[in-house]
Amino acid sequence: MSKRINVRDLDVYYSDFLAVEGVSMTIEPRTVTAFIGPSGCGKSTFLRTLNRMHEVIPGARVRGEVLIDGDNLYAPGVDPVLVRRQVGMVFQRANPFPTMSIRDNVLAGVKLNSRRMPKSDQDSLVERSLRGANLWNEVKDRLQLPGSGLSGGQQQRLCIARAIAVSPDVLLMDEPCSALDPISTLAIEDLIEELKQDYTIVIVTHNMQQATRVSDKTAFFNIAGSGKPGRLIEYDDTATIFTKPSVQATEDYVSGRFG
Amino acid sequence: MRPSDRIFRVLSTGSAGLIMVILAGVALFLIIKAGPAIVANWSANPDLAGGTTHGYTSFWSYVGPLVWGTLFSSLIALVLGAPVAIGIALFISHYAPRRLAGVLGYLVDLLAAVPSVVFGLWGIFVIRPFIIPFQDWLNHYLGWIPLFSGQVSQTGSTMLAGGLVLAVMILPIITSISREIFLQTPKLHEEAALALGSTRWEMVKLAVFPYARSGILSATLLGLGRALGETMAIAMIISPALLFSVRILTDTGNSQTIAANAALNFPESNPLQRDALIATGLALFVISFGVNFIARWIISRTGGSRRLRKAGSR
């Protein structure tokens, strides 16, 4: 179910403002790709164009192509709702539905497909998803309790369980650990390592150690100045980016000289 | 403290205190004036033998049908108005393009500024003739339901017409409060729903409604509070009687409301009858105070924000 992402010359606009310019990259299946770069460089914006979540923001639009195993997400007639069922997303702050139980949170996306699912299938899906998110042992005795009662790290893993319950091809993560303590962060990073077996994972992070720990490839984004569009500066194996990058700006950034 | 600060503090504290004094004064006035009529012997007292109070054995038998009529007409207004109001609010907050939403929100607020008398006239000349065919249809096909039974009105002077106009009158308050709450739905939860591949309506069901449930309830109750007190529209549109009736399509089965009854009968009443009308006013005061109190309580209990309270007091 893991798929290849192919981005061709993508521009992102907010109304008339060009926010990200000319991004082309190929992301291989069953890999973890990290997006790094200073704040405002457009990495989160670009991430959102990979499942058309940028369209939630009024005025946001793209030019260019994003192919997932050859199918253009932006071809005419493509329903963004179906795109998002294929490309799941985990956000900066954990956002389980507060009025729903842990179980219902996991099933929320599946129930949208309005397939009638026998209770036993639901049970096994809940267990499989929660195990997949390394949360099962912590919550198996309280599936009926509200998801908002969990700790921050547990809530974030619940959101991951919810995202993988709909069996997406790709999992996007927008700074998933930025609101978590180091131990919860470690739990999520371990999880990413496991999820890589089944999914194509793209993660935005401000934490460069995290990028080196979890990712196979790293993309460095930067802006020339405020008001200028963000660009993809360098995209390579993570080891290369952090040891001998080919662009000076990348080296300055990863060595902590700016940003 | 500087003198200017002190003066300003006295002024603002005084203004705040005035609210309490006014409210207490109104309550006290109602209780003192209502007392004689409530305790009077209705079957024996010659002052109560004629006019509006003719034929009642006690104050409670007089006020009973009025309370019923008030609650019943308000309930019709709620059933007709609340779903539309919530629909408008949802359209403004989540469906309309931003500019249209602004205009629409403004128009709804404008609706609140239309005087009751105008609504009453509109009810007489537009709504009454307009609903006659619908009333015939309802009576013909659904007449076996008590609500739609009886001799159907040919003038349109019915509870349904009154309720419909009341429904329009309570739209603004329900819409503006619901809209404020819908807009406050955390982006986080909306995006969670959308990222799972929900359509916009599914997003509303997953994220907006659960968040806004108590707010919708209290907005509806505040709308009910508004409907309870509306005099002129109801007094102008329907020809009522003091009775317990659930029929909404007839000329003769229209239950009178407290406010309309007081407005219609006050000029021709003697002092004790006026006290009786004031006593019915006390009953209305207690009912609408209770409804508003419950609405506010729900808002505060579920952590309504400052914006919400601001919207409610508009």
Coordinates of C-alpha atoms in Angstrom, one line a residue:
Chain A
M1 CA 0.0 0.0 0.0
S2 CA 3.0 2.3 0.2
K3 CA 3.3 4.5 -2.8
R4 CA 5.8 6.7 -4.6
I5 CA 5.3 10.5 -4.6
N6 CA 6.5 12.5 -7.6
V7 CA 6.4 16.3 -7.4
R8 CA 6.9 18.2 -10.6
D9 CA 7.6 21.9 -10.6
L10 CA 5.1 22.8 -7.9
D11 CA 4.3 26.5 -7.0
V12 CA 2.0 27.3 -4.1
Y13 CA 0.1 30.6 -3.9
Y14 CA -1.8 32.3 -1.2
S15 CA -4.1 34.4 -3.3
D16 CA -1.5 36.3 -5.4
F17 CA 1.4 35.7 -3.0
L18 CA 3.8 33.1 -4.2
A19 CA 4.7 31.1 -1.0
V20 CA 6.6 28.2 -2.4
E21 CA 8.3 28.1 -5.8
G22 CA 9.4 25.4 -8.2
V23 CA 9.6 22.3 -6.0
S24 CA 10.4 19.0 -7.8
M25 CA 11.3 15.9 -5.9
T26 CA 10.7 12.1 -5.8
I27 CA 9.9 10.4 -2.6
E28 CA 10.3 6.6 -2.6
P29 CA 7.9 4.2 -1.0
R30 CA 8.7 2.8 2.4
T31 CA 11.0 5.6 3.3
V32 CA 11.0 8.4 5.8
T33 CA 11.6 11.8 4.3
A34 CA 12.2 14.8 6.6
F35 CA 11.6 18.5 5.6
I36 CA 13.8 20.9 7.5
G37 CA 14.3 24.6 7.2
P38 CA 13.8 27.9 9.1
S39 CA 10.3 29.1 10.1
G40 CA 8.3 30.5 7.2
C41 CA 10.3 28.7 4.5
G42 CA 7.1 26.9 3.2
K43 CA 7.9 23.4 4.3
S44 CA 4.6 22.9 6.1
T45 CA 2.7 24.6 3.3
F46 CA 4.4 22.3 0.8
L47 CA 3.6 19.3 3.0
R48 CA -0.1 20.2 2.9
T49 CA -0.1 20.3 -0.9
L50 CA 0.7 16.5 -0.8
N51 CA -2.9 15.8 0.4
R52 CA -4.5 19.0 -0.7
M53 CA -5.0 20.1 2.9
H54 CA -3.8 23.6 1.9
E55 CA -7.1 24.1 0.3
V56 CA -8.6 24.5 3.7
I57 CA -7.0 27.9 3.8
P58 CA -9.0 30.4 1.7
G59 CA -7.1 31.6 -1.4
A60 CA -4.5 28.8 -1.3
R61 CA -3.8 27.1 -4.6
V62 CA -1.1 25.4 -6.5
R63 CA 0.4 25.1 -10.0
G64 CA 2.3 22.0 -11.0
E65 CA 1.8 18.3 -10.5
V66 CA 1.9 15.9 -7.6
L67 CA 1.8 12.3 -8.8
I68 CA 1.1 9.4 -6.4
D69 CA 2.1 6.2 -8.2
G70 CA 1.5 8.2 -11.4
D71 CA -1.9 9.6 -10.6
N72 CA -1.9 13.4 -10.5
L73 CA -3.6 14.7 -7.4
Y74 CA -4.5 17.9 -9.2
A75 CA -5.9 16.5 -12.3
P76 CA -9.3 17.8 -13.2
G77 CA -12.1 15.9 -11.5
V78 CA -10.0 14.5 -8.7
D79 CA -11.9 14.8 -5.4
P80 CA -9.8 16.2 -2.6
V81 CA -11.8 14.1 -0.1
L82 CA -10.6 10.9 -1.8
V83 CA -7.1 12.2 -1.9
R84 CA -7.1 12.7 1.8
R85 CA -8.3 9.1 2.4
Q86 CA -5.2 8.0 0.5
V87 CA -2.8 10.4 2.1
G88 CA -3.2 10.7 5.8
M89 CA -2.0 13.5 8.0
V90 CA -0.9 14.0 11.6
F91 CA -0.7 17.5 13.0
Q92 CA 1.5 19.5 15.2
R93 CA -0.8 19.4 18.1
A94 CA -2.7 16.2 18.9
N95 CA -6.3 16.6 17.9
P96 CA -8.4 13.6 18.9
F97 CA -12.2 14.4 18.8
P98 CA -12.9 15.5 22.3
T99 CA -16.4 14.2 22.7
M100 CA -15.5 10.7 21.3
S101 CA -14.2 7.7 23.1
I102 CA -10.8 6.3 22.2
R103 CA -12.4 3.5 20.2
D104 CA -14.7 6.0 18.2
N105 CA -11.7 8.2 17.5
V106 CA -9.9 5.3 15.9
L107 CA -13.0 4.4 13.9
A108 CA -13.9 8.0 12.9
G109 CA -12.3 7.9 9.5
V110 CA -13.5 4.4 8.7
K111 CA -17.1 5.2 9.6
L112 CA -17.0 8.1 7.1
N113 CA -16.8 5.6 4.2
S114 CA -20.3 4.7 5.4
R115 CA -19.5 1.1 5.0
R116 CA -21.5 -1.0 7.4
M117 CA -18.9 -2.8 9.4
P118 CA -19.7 -5.7 11.7
K119 CA -18.7 -5.1 15.3
S120 CA -16.1 -7.8 15.3
D121 CA -14.4 -6.3 12.3
Q122 CA -14.4 -2.9 14.1
D123 CA -12.9 -4.5 17.2
S124 CA -10.1 -6.0 15.3
L125 CA -9.5 -2.8 13.3
V126 CA -9.3 -0.8 16.5
E127 CA -6.9 -3.3 18.0
R128 CA -4.8 -3.5 14.8
S129 CA -4.6 0.3 14.5
L130 CA -3.8 0.9 18.2
R131 CA -1.1 -1.8 18.1
G132 CA 0.2 -0.2 15.0
A133 CA 0.5 3.1 16.9
N134 CA 2.1 1.4 19.9
L135 CA -0.8 2.4 22.1
W136 CA -2.8 -0.8 22.5
N137 CA -1.3 -1.9 25.8
E138 CA -1.8 1.5 27.4
V139 CA -5.5 1.9 26.5
K140 CA -6.9 -1.6 25.9
D141 CA -8.8 -1.5 29.2
R142 CA -10.3 1.9 28.6
L143 CA -11.4 2.1 25.0
Q144 CA -14.7 3.6 25.9
L145 CA -13.2 6.5 27.8
P146 CA -12.7 9.9 26.0
G147 CA -9.5 10.3 24.0
S148 CA -9.0 13.7 25.6
G149 CA -8.1 12.0 28.9
L150 CA -4.9 10.6 27.6
S151 CA -1.4 12.3 27.9
G152 CA -0.2 14.5 25.1
G153 CA 2.1 11.7 23.7
Q154 CA -0.7 9.2 23.9
Q155 CA -3.1 11.5 22.2
Q156 CA -0.6 12.0 19.3
R157 CA -0.3 8.2 19.0
L158 CA -4.1 8.0 19.0
C159 CA -4.1 10.4 16.1
I160 CA -1.6 8.2 14.3
A161 CA -3.8 5.2 15.0
R162 CA -6.8 7.1 13.6
A163 CA -4.8 8.1 10.5
I164 CA -3.6 4.5 9.8
A165 CA -7.0 3.0 10.5
V166 CA -8.2 4.1 7.0
S167 CA -5.2 2.3 5.5
P168 CA -3.6 5.3 3.6
D169 CA -0.7 4.9 1.2
V170 CA 1.2 7.9 2.5
L171 CA 1.4 9.4 6.0
L172 CA 2.2 13.1 6.4
M173 CA 3.4 14.4 9.7
D174 CA 3.6 18.1 10.5
E175 CA 6.0 18.6 13.4
P176 CA 4.3 15.7 15.3
C177 CA 6.6 15.9 18.3
S178 CA 6.9 19.7 18.7
A179 CA 4.4 19.7 21.6
L180 CA 5.7 16.6 23.3
D181 CA 8.3 15.8 26.0
P182 CA 11.5 13.8 25.1
I183 CA 10.1 10.5 26.2
S184 CA 6.9 10.8 24.2
T185 CA 9.0 12.1 21.3
L186 CA 11.1 8.9 21.5
A187 CA 8.0 6.8 21.5
I188 CA 6.7 8.5 18.3
E189 CA 10.1 8.2 16.6
D190 CA 10.3 4.5 17.4
L191 CA 6.8 4.3 15.9
I192 CA 7.8 6.1 12.7
E193 CA 10.6 3.6 12.3
E194 CA 8.1 0.7 12.4
L195 CA 5.5 2.5 10.2
K196 CA 8.1 2.8 7.5
Q197 CA 7.6 -0.9 6.8
D198 CA 4.2 -0.1 5.4
Y199 CA 3.9 3.5 4.6
T200 CA 5.6 6.3 2.7
I201 CA 6.3 8.8 5.5
V202 CA 7.0 12.5 5.1
I203 CA 7.7 14.5 8.3
V204 CA 8.3 18.2 8.9
T205 CA 10.5 18.8 11.8
H206 CA 12.4 21.7 13.4
N207 CA 14.5 19.3 15.3
M208 CA 17.6 18.4 13.3
Q209 CA 18.6 15.5 15.6
Q210 CA 15.1 14.1 15.0
A211 CA 15.6 14.4 11.2
T212 CA 18.9 12.4 11.5
R213 CA 17.3 9.8 13.8
V214 CA 14.2 9.0 11.8
S215 CA 14.7 9.9 8.2
D216 CA 16.3 8.3 5.1
K217 CA 16.2 11.4 3.1
T218 CA 16.2 15.0 4.0
A219 CA 14.9 18.1 2.1
F220 CA 16.2 21.5 3.1
F221 CA 13.9 24.5 2.4
N222 CA 14.9 28.1 2.7
I223 CA 13.7 31.6 1.8
A224 CA 15.9 34.4 0.4
G225 CA 14.1 37.0 2.6
S226 CA 10.7 37.9 4.0
G227 CA 8.1 38.3 1.2
K228 CA 10.2 36.0 -1.1
P229 CA 9.0 32.5 -2.0
G230 CA 10.3 29.4 -0.2
R231 CA 12.4 27.0 -2.3
L232 CA 13.7 23.5 -2.1
I233 CA 17.5 24.1 -1.7
E234 CA 18.8 20.6 -1.4
Y235 CA 17.4 17.1 -1.3
D236 CA 19.6 14.1 -0.6
D237 CA 20.3 11.2 1.7
T238 CA 20.1 12.4 5.3
A239 CA 23.6 11.4 6.0
T240 CA 24.8 13.5 3.1
I241 CA 22.8 16.5 4.0
F242 CA 24.2 16.5 7.6
T243 CA 27.8 15.6 6.8
K244 CA 28.7 17.0 3.4
P245 CA 25.9 19.0 1.8
S246 CA 26.6 20.5 -1.6
V247 CA 25.1 23.9 -0.9
Q248 CA 26.6 26.4 1.5
A249 CA 23.2 27.5 2.9
T250 CA 22.4 23.9 3.9
E251 CA 25.7 23.5 5.6
D252 CA 25.1 26.8 7.5
Y253 CA 21.7 25.7 8.6
V254 CA 22.5 22.2 9.7
S255 CA 25.6 23.4 11.5
G256 CA 23.5 25.9 13.4
R257 CA 25.1 29.0 11.9
F258 CA 21.6 30.5 11.1
G259 CA 17.9 29.7 11.4
Chain B
M1 CA -6.1 56.5 43.8
R2 CA -6.4 59.6 41.6
P3 CA -9.7 61.5 41.8
S4 CA -10.5 60.8 38.2
D5 CA -10.1 57.1 38.7
R6 CA -12.3 57.3 41.8
I7 CA -15.0 59.2 40.0
F8 CA -15.0 56.8 37.2
R9 CA -15.2 53.8 39.5
V10 CA -18.1 55.3 41.4
L11 CA -19.9 55.9 38.1
S12 CA -19.4 52.5 36.6
T13 CA -20.1 50.7 39.9
G14 CA -23.3 52.8 40.2
S15 CA -24.4 51.9 36.7
A16 CA -23.8 48.2 37.4
G17 CA -25.8 48.5 40.7
L18 CA -28.6 50.3 38.8
I19 CA -29.3 47.1 36.9
M20 CA -29.9 45.2 40.1
V21 CA -32.1 48.0 41.4
I22 CA -34.2 48.1 38.3
L23 CA -34.6 44.3 38.2
A24 CA -35.5 44.2 41.8
G25 CA -37.9 47.1 41.4
V26 CA -39.7 45.5 38.5
A27 CA -40.1 42.3 40.5
L28 CA -41.2 44.1 43.6
F29 CA -43.7 46.2 41.6
L30 CA -45.2 43.0 40.0
I31 CA -45.5 41.2 43.3
I32 CA -47.1 44.2 45.1
K33 CA -49.5 45.0 42.3
A34 CA -50.3 41.3 41.6
G35 CA -51.0 40.5 45.3
P36 CA -54.6 41.7 45.5
A37 CA -55.7 40.0 42.3
I38 CA -54.1 36.7 43.3
V39 CA -55.7 36.6 46.7
A40 CA -59.1 38.0 45.7
N41 CA -62.2 35.9 45.8
W42 CA -62.8 35.7 42.0
S43 CA -66.3 34.2 42.1
A44 CA -67.7 36.8 44.6
N45 CA -65.8 40.0 43.8
P46 CA -68.0 42.3 41.6
D47 CA -65.0 44.0 40.1
L48 CA -64.0 40.7 38.5
A49 CA -67.5 39.7 37.3
G50 CA -67.4 41.4 33.9
G51 CA -64.9 41.9 31.1
T52 CA -61.9 39.8 30.6
T53 CA -62.0 38.2 34.0
H54 CA -65.7 37.2 33.7
G55 CA -66.5 33.6 34.7
Y56 CA -63.3 32.6 36.4
T57 CA -63.3 31.1 39.9
S58 CA -59.7 32.0 40.7
F59 CA -56.6 33.7 39.4
W60 CA -55.0 30.3 38.6
S61 CA -57.9 29.3 36.4
Y62 CA -57.5 32.6 34.6
V63 CA -53.7 32.5 34.1
G64 CA -53.6 28.8 33.3
P65 CA -54.8 29.0 29.6
L66 CA -52.6 32.1 29.2
V67 CA -49.5 30.3 30.3
W68 CA -50.4 27.5 28.0
G69 CA -51.0 29.8 25.0
T70 CA -47.7 31.6 25.7
L71 CA -45.7 28.4 25.9
F72 CA -47.5 26.8 23.0
S73 CA -47.1 29.7 20.5
S74 CA -43.4 30.0 21.6
L75 CA -42.9 26.3 21.0
I76 CA -44.3 26.5 17.5
A77 CA -42.0 29.4 16.8
L78 CA -39.1 27.4 18.1
V79 CA -39.9 24.3 16.1
L80 CA -40.3 26.4 12.9
G81 CA -37.5 28.9 13.6
A82 CA -34.6 27.2 15.4
P83 CA -33.7 24.7 12.6
V84 CA -33.7 27.5 10.0
A85 CA -31.7 29.8 12.3
I86 CA -29.1 27.1 12.9
G87 CA -29.0 26.4 9.2
I88 CA -28.4 30.0 8.4
A89 CA -25.7 30.2 11.1
L90 CA -23.9 27.1 9.7
F91 CA -24.1 28.6 6.2
I92 CA -22.6 31.8 7.3
S93 CA -19.8 30.2 9.3
H94 CA -18.8 27.2 7.2
Y95 CA -20.3 27.4 3.7
A96 CA -20.7 30.9 2.4
P97 CA -17.8 32.8 0.7
R98 CA -16.4 35.3 3.2
R99 CA -18.0 38.4 1.6
L100 CA -21.4 36.9 1.3
A101 CA -21.1 35.7 4.9
G102 CA -20.4 39.2 6.1
V103 CA -23.4 40.6 4.2
L104 CA -25.7 37.8 5.4
G105 CA -24.7 38.2 9.0
Y106 CA -25.4 41.9 8.8
L107 CA -28.8 41.3 7.3
V108 CA -29.7 38.8 10.0
D109 CA -28.7 41.3 12.7
L110 CA -30.8 43.9 10.8
L111 CA -33.8 41.6 11.1
A112 CA -33.5 42.0 14.9
A113 CA -34.0 45.8 14.5
V114 CA -37.4 45.5 12.8
P115 CA -40.1 46.6 15.2
S116 CA -42.7 44.1 16.4
V117 CA -45.5 46.2 14.9
V118 CA -44.0 45.9 11.5
F119 CA -43.8 42.1 11.9
G120 CA -47.4 42.2 13.0
L121 CA -48.6 44.1 9.9
W122 CA -46.5 41.8 7.7
G123 CA -48.1 38.9 9.4
I124 CA -51.6 40.2 8.7
F125 CA -51.1 41.3 5.1
V126 CA -48.6 38.8 3.8
I127 CA -48.3 35.7 6.0
R128 CA -52.0 35.1 6.7
P129 CA -53.1 35.0 3.1
F130 CA -50.0 33.2 2.1
I131 CA -50.4 30.2 4.4
I132 CA -54.1 29.6 3.7
P133 CA -53.5 27.0 1.0
F134 CA -50.9 25.2 3.1
Q135 CA -53.3 25.2 6.0
D136 CA -56.0 23.6 3.8
W137 CA -53.6 21.0 2.7
L138 CA -52.4 20.1 6.2
N139 CA -56.0 20.0 7.4
H140 CA -57.1 17.8 4.6
Y141 CA -54.4 15.2 4.7
L142 CA -53.1 15.4 8.2
G143 CA -56.3 16.5 10.0
W144 CA -56.4 13.3 12.0
I145 CA -53.5 14.7 14.0
P146 CA -55.0 16.9 16.8
L147 CA -52.5 19.7 15.9
F148 CA -54.1 20.1 12.4
S149 CA -57.7 19.2 13.3
G150 CA -60.9 21.3 13.5
Q151 CA -62.6 23.7 11.1
V152 CA -59.8 25.2 9.1
S153 CA -59.6 29.0 9.1
Q154 CA -60.3 30.9 5.9
T155 CA -58.8 34.1 7.1
G156 CA -55.4 32.7 8.1
S157 CA -55.8 34.2 11.6
T158 CA -54.3 31.1 13.2
M159 CA -51.8 29.9 15.7
L160 CA -49.7 28.7 12.8
A161 CA -49.5 32.2 11.3
G162 CA -48.7 33.7 14.7
G163 CA -46.0 31.0 15.3
L164 CA -44.5 31.6 11.9
V165 CA -44.1 35.3 12.4
L166 CA -42.7 34.7 15.9
A167 CA -40.3 32.2 14.3
V168 CA -39.0 35.0 12.0
M169 CA -38.6 37.3 15.0
I170 CA -36.5 34.8 17.0
L171 CA -34.2 34.0 14.0
P172 CA -31.7 36.7 14.7
I173 CA -30.7 35.9 18.2
I174 CA -30.5 32.1 17.6
T175 CA -28.5 32.7 14.4
S176 CA -26.1 35.2 15.8
I177 CA -25.2 33.1 18.9
S178 CA -25.0 29.8 16.9
R179 CA -22.8 31.5 14.4
E180 CA -20.4 32.8 17.0
I181 CA -20.1 29.3 18.5
F182 CA -19.7 27.6 15.1
L183 CA -16.9 30.0 14.2
Q184 CA -15.1 29.1 17.5
T185 CA -14.9 25.5 16.6
P186 CA -11.2 24.7 17.0
K187 CA -9.4 24.6 13.6
L188 CA -7.5 21.7 15.0
H189 CA -10.6 19.5 15.1
E190 CA -11.9 20.7 11.7
E191 CA -8.6 19.8 10.1
A192 CA -8.6 16.5 11.9
A193 CA -11.9 15.6 10.3
L194 CA -10.9 16.9 6.8
A195 CA -7.6 15.1 6.9
L196 CA -9.4 11.8 7.5
G197 CA -11.2 12.4 4.2
S198 CA -14.5 13.8 5.3
T199 CA -16.7 15.9 3.2
R200 CA -17.6 19.3 4.5
W201 CA -20.9 18.1 5.9
E202 CA -19.1 15.1 7.6
M203 CA -16.6 17.6 9.0
V204 CA -19.5 19.6 10.4
K205 CA -21.0 16.5 12.0
L206 CA -17.6 15.3 13.3
A207 CA -16.1 18.5 14.6
V208 CA -18.6 21.4 14.6
F209 CA -21.8 20.0 16.1
P210 CA -20.2 18.1 19.0
Y211 CA -18.4 21.3 19.9
A212 CA -21.4 23.5 19.6
R213 CA -24.1 21.3 21.0
S214 CA -24.6 23.1 24.3
G215 CA -24.3 26.5 22.6
I216 CA -27.0 25.6 20.1
L217 CA -29.2 24.5 23.0
S218 CA -28.7 27.7 24.9
A219 CA -29.1 29.9 21.8
T220 CA -32.5 28.1 21.3
L221 CA -33.5 28.8 24.8
L222 CA -32.6 32.5 24.5
G223 CA -34.8 32.5 21.3
L224 CA -37.6 30.9 23.4
G225 CA -37.1 33.7 25.9
R226 CA -37.6 36.3 23.1
A227 CA -40.7 34.5 21.8
L228 CA -42.3 34.4 25.2
G229 CA -42.4 38.2 25.6
E230 CA -43.5 39.2 22.1
T231 CA -46.8 41.0 22.4
M232 CA -47.7 42.9 19.3
A233 CA -47.1 40.4 16.6
I234 CA -49.3 37.8 18.2
A235 CA -51.9 40.3 19.3
M236 CA -52.3 41.6 15.8
I237 CA -52.2 38.3 13.9
I238 CA -54.5 36.0 15.7
S239 CA -58.0 36.3 17.3
P240 CA -57.4 34.4 20.4
A241 CA -59.5 33.0 23.3
L242 CA -58.6 31.9 26.8
L243 CA -58.5 28.2 26.3
F244 CA -56.3 25.1 26.2
S245 CA -56.1 24.2 22.6
V246 CA -53.5 22.4 20.5
R247 CA -55.2 23.3 17.2
I248 CA -53.1 25.6 15.0
L249 CA -55.3 25.9 11.9
T250 CA -58.5 27.2 13.2
D251 CA -60.1 30.7 13.9
T252 CA -61.6 29.6 17.2
G253 CA -58.9 27.4 18.8
N254 CA -56.2 30.0 19.2
S255 CA -54.9 30.0 22.8
Q256 CA -54.2 33.6 24.0
T257 CA -50.7 34.6 25.2
I258 CA -50.0 36.5 28.4
A259 CA -48.4 39.5 26.7
A260 CA -51.1 39.9 24.0
N261 CA -53.9 39.4 26.5
A262 CA -52.5 42.1 28.8
A263 CA -52.0 44.5 25.9
L264 CA -55.5 43.9 24.5
N265 CA -57.5 44.1 27.7
F266 CA -55.6 46.7 29.7
P267 CA -57.5 49.8 28.5
E268 CA -61.0 48.5 29.4
S269 CA -60.1 47.1 32.8
N270 CA -61.0 48.3 36.2
P271 CA -58.2 48.6 38.8
L272 CA -58.5 45.1 40.2
Q273 CA -58.6 43.6 36.7
R274 CA -55.5 45.6 35.9
D275 CA -53.9 44.0 39.0
A276 CA -55.0 40.6 37.6
L277 CA -53.3 41.4 34.2
I278 CA -50.2 42.5 36.1
A279 CA -50.3 39.2 38.0
T280 CA -50.3 37.4 34.6
G281 CA -47.3 39.6 33.8
L282 CA -45.6 38.3 36.9
A283 CA -46.2 34.7 35.7
L284 CA -44.5 35.7 32.4
F285 CA -41.7 37.3 34.2
V286 CA -41.1 34.1 36.2
I287 CA -41.2 31.9 33.1
S288 CA -38.9 34.0 30.9
F289 CA -36.6 34.7 33.8
G290 CA -36.4 30.9 34.3
V291 CA -35.7 30.2 30.6
N292 CA -33.0 32.8 30.3
F293 CA -31.5 31.7 33.6
I294 CA -31.3 28.1 32.3
A295 CA -29.8 29.3 29.0
R296 CA -27.1 31.3 30.7
W297 CA -26.4 28.5 33.1
I298 CA -25.8 26.1 30.2
I299 CA -23.5 28.6 28.5
S300 CA -21.4 29.2 31.7
R301 CA -21.3 25.6 32.7
T302 CA -19.9 24.5 29.3
G303 CA -17.3 27.2 29.3
G304 CA -18.7 29.7 26.9
S305 CA -16.2 32.4 26.0
R306 CA -16.5 36.2 26.3
R307 CA -17.4 36.5 22.7
L308 CA -20.3 34.2 23.3
R309 CA -21.6 36.2 26.1
K310 CA -21.3 39.3 24.0
A311 CA -23.3 37.8 21.3
G312 CA -26.0 36.7 23.7
S313 CA -26.5 40.1 25.1
R314 CA -27.0 41.8 21.8

